[in-house]
Every structure is written in structure tokens, then in C-alpha cells.
PDB file of C-alpha atoms in Angstrom:
ATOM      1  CA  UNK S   1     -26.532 -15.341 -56.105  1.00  0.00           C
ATOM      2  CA  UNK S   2     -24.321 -16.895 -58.790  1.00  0.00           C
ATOM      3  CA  UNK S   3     -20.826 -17.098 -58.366  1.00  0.00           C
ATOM      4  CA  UNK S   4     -18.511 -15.638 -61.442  1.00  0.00           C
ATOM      5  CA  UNK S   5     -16.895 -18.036 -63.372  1.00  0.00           C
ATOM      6  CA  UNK S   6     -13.969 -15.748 -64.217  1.00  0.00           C
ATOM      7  CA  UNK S   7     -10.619 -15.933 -62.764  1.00  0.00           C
ATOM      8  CA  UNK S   8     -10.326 -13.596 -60.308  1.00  0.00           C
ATOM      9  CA  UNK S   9      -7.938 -10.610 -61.240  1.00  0.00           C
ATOM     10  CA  UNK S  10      -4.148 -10.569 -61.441  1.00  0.00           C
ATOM     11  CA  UNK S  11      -2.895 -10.016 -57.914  1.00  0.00           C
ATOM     12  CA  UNK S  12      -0.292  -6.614 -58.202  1.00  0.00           C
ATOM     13  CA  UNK S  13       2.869  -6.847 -56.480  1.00  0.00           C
ATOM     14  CA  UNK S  14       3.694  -3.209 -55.020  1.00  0.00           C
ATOM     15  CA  UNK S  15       6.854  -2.462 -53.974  1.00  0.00           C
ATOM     16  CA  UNK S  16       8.744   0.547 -52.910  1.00  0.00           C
ATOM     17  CA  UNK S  17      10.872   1.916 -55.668  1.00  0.00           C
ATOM     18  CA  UNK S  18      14.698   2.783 -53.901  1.00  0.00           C
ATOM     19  CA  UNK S  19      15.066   5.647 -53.242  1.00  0.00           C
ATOM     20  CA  UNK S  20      17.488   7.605 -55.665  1.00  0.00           C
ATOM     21  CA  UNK S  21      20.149   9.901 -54.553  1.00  0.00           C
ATOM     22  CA  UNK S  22      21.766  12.891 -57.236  1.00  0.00           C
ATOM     23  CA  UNK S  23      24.990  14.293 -56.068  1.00  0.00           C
ATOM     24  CA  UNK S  24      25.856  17.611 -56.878  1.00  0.00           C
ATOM     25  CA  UNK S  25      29.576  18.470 -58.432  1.00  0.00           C
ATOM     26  CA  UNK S  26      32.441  18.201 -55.855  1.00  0.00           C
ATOM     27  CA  UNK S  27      33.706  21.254 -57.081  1.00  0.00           C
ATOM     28  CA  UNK S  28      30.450  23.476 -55.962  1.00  0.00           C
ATOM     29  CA  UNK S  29      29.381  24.851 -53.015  1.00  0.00           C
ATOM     30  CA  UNK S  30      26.576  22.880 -51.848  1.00  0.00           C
ATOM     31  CA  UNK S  31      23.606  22.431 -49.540  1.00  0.00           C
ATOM     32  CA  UNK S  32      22.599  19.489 -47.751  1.00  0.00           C
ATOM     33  CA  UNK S  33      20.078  18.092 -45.331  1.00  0.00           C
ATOM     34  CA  UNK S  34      20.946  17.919 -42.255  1.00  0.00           C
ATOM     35  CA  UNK S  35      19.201  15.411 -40.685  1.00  0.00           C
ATOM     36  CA  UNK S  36      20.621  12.781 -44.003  1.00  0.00           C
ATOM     37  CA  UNK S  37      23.328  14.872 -45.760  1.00  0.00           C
ATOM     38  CA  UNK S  38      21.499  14.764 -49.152  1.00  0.00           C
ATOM     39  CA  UNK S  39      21.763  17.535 -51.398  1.00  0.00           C
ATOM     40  CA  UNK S  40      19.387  20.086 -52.421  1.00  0.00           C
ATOM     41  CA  UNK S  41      21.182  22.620 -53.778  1.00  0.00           C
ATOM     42  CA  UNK S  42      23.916  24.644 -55.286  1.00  0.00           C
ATOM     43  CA  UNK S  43      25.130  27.459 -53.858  1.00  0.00           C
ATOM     44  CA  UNK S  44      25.087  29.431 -57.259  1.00  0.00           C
ATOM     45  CA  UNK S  45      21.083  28.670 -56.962  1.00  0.00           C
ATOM     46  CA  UNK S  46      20.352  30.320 -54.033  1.00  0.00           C
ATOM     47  CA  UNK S  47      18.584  33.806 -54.996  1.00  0.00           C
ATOM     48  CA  UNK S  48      18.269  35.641 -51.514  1.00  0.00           C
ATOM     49  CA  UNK S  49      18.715  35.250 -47.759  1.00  0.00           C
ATOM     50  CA  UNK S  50      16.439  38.363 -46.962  1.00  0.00           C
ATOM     51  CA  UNK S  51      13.453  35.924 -45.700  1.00  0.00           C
ATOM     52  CA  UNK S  52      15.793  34.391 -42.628  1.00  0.00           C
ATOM     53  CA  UNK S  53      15.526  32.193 -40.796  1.00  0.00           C
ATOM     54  CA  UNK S  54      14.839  30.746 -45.028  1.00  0.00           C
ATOM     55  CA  UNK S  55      16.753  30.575 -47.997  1.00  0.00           C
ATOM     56  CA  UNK S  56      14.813  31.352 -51.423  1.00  0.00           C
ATOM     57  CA  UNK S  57      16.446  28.967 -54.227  1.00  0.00           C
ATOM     58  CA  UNK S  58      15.447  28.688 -58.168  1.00  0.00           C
ATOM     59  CA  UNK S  59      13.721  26.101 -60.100  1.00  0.00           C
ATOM     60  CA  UNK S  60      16.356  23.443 -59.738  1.00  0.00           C
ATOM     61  CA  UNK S  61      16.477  21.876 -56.057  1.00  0.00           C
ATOM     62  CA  UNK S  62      17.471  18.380 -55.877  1.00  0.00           C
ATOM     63  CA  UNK S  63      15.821  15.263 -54.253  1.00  0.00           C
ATOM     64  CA  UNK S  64      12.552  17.119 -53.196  1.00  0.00           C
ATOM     65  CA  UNK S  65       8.892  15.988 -52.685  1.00  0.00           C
ATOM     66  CA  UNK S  66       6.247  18.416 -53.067  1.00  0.00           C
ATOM     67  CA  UNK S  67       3.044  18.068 -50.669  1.00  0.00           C
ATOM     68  CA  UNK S  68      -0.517  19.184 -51.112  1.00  0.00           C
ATOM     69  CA  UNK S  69      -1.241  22.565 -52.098  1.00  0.00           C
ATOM     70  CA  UNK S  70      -2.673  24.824 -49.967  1.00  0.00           C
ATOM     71  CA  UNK S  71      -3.710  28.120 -50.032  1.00  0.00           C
ATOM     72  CA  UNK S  72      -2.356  30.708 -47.188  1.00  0.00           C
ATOM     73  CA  UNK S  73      -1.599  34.150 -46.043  1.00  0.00           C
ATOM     74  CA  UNK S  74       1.936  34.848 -45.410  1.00  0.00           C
ATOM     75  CA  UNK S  75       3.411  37.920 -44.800  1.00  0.00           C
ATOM     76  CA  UNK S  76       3.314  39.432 -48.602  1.00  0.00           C
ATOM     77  CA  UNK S  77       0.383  38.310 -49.522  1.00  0.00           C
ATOM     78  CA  UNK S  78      -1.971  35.366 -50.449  1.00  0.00           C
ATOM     79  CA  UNK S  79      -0.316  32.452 -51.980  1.00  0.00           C
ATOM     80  CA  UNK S  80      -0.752  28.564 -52.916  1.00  0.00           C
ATOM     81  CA  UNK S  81       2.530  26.797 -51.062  1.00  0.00           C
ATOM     82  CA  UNK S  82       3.164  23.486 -50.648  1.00  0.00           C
ATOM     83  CA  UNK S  83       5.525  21.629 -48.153  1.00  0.00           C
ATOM     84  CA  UNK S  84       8.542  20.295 -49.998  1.00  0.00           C
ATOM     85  CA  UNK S  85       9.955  17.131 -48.007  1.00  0.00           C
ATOM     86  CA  UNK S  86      13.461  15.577 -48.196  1.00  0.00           C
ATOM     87  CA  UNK S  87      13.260  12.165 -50.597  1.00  0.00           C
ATOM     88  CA  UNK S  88      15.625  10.862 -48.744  1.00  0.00           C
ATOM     89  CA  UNK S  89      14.826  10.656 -44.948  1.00  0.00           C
ATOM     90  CA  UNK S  90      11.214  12.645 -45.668  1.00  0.00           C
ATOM     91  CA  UNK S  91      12.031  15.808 -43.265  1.00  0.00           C
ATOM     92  CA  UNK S  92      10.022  18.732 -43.784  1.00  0.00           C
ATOM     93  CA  UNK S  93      12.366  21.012 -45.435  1.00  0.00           C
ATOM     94  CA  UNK S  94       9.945  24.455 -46.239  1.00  0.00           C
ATOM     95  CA  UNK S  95       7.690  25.128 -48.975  1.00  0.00           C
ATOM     96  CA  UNK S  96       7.415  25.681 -52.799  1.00  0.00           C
ATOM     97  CA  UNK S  97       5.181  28.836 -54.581  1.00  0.00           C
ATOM     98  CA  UNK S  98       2.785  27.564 -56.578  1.00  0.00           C
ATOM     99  CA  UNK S  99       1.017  30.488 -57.437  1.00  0.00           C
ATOM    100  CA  UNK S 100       0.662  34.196 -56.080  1.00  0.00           C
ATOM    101  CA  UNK S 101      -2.531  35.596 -56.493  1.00  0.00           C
ATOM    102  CA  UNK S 102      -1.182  39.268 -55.916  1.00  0.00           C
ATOM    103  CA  UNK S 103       0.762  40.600 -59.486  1.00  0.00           C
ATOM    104  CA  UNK S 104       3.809  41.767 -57.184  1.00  0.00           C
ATOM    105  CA  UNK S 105       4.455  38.292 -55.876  1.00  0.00           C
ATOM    106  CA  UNK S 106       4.237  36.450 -59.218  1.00  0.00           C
ATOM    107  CA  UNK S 107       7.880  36.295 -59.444  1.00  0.00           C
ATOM    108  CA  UNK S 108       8.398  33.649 -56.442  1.00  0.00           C
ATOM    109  CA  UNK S 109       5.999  31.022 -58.713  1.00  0.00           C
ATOM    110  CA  UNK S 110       7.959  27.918 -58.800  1.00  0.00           C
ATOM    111  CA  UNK S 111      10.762  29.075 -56.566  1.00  0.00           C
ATOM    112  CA  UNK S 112      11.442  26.994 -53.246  1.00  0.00           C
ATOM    113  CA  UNK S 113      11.784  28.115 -49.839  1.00  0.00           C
ATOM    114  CA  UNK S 114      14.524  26.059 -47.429  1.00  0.00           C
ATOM    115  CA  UNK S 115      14.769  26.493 -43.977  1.00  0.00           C
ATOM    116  CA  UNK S 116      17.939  27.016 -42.631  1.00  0.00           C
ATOM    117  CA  UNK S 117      17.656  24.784 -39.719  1.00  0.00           C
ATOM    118  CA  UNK S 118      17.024  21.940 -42.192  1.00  0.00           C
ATOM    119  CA  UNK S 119      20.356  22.054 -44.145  1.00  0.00           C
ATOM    120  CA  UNK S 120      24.006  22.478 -43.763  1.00  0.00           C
ATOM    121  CA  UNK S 121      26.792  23.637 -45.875  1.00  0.00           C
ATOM    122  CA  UNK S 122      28.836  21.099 -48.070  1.00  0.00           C
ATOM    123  CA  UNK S 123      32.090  21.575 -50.268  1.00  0.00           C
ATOM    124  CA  UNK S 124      34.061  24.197 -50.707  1.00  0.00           C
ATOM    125  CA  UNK S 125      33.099  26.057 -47.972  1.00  0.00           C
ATOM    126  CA  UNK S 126      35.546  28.383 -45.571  1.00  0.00           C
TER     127      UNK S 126
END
């Protein structure tokens, strides 16, 4: 066999991007992880407590990474979750909707479930 004359191709450096923490306003109640005090969430967010030991929040949750999709049964139905994981020390925090297959449930699309185990309480808090 004939060896290629052409330079081989441009080596490509990877490198881990730093990692970026957001801060929430001082003057709002706030959630945190626990295990790295980053946080996820404001207080005026959070849409229910009803599925303890969980807290349902909105759309806009802070310094999360969403896992694979995967399709489950939970207790109101079918649903595509995926894990959401903490950007900074990459805890498991809970899971995100992305899709109910049941009309009822379409509401929870896009909203985020965290554990209570997995964060604590920050500012303004008494």
C-alpha cells in the first residue's frame, strides 16, 4: 500500500470549559445544592410542594444539566423525564418533563422536579 502524501490532520486541543456559576439576587429567597451551595432556584419559582419528598419549579432553574431522556411510568401517568444534574459538583438533583403522553399531565412539560434532600435554603430565610 502507498502511503498518503498529505499532512496528517490538525491535532485538536480539547479542554474543559470552567465551569460557570450564576448567583441569584441577595435579596431573594433562594435554593441551593447542598452538597456545593450552588443555586438553582428562586423561591418565587417554586410552583408546589404536594409531590414531597420533591419540589416542582418553572422553566427557569439555574446551573442544571439535563441527562438522557427516557421514557417511564410514574405515578400519574406515562412520561419522558430526564435526570437533571448539578453543573457544578454533577449531583443528581431529580428530573425534568419532557413530554406527557396523557392530555392531563401536559402541564408539567418543561417543568423540573428537585429533590429536597439535594438542596438547602439560602437568603432571607427565618
Amino acid at each position: 500500500p502507498e502511503l498518503s502524501e498529505e499532512p496528517p490532520a490538525e491535532m485538536v486541543k480539547m479542554t474543559k470549559s470552567k465551569t460557570f456559576q450564576a448567583y441569584l439576587p441577595n435579596c431573594h429567597r433562594t435554593y441551593s445544592c447542598i452538597h456545593c451551595r450552588a443555586h438553582l432556584a428562586n423561591h418565587d419559582e417554586l410552583i408546589s410542594k404536594a409531590s414531597d419528598p420533591s419540589s416542582v419549579f418553572q422553566n427557569t432553574v439555574t446551573q442544571v444539566a439535563t441527562g438522557c431522556c427516557q421514557v417511564t411510568f410514574l405515578l400519574t401517568g406515562l412520561h419522558a423525564v430526564a435526570d437533571i444534574y448539578c453543573e457544578n459538583c454533577k449531583t443528581t438533583l431529580g428530573w425534568k418533563y419532557e413530554h406527557a403522553f396523557e392530555s392531563s399531565q401536559k402541564y408539567k412539560e418543561g417543568k423540573f422536579i428537585i429533590e429536597l434532600a439535594h438542596m438547602i435554603k439560602d437568603n432571607g430565610w427565618e
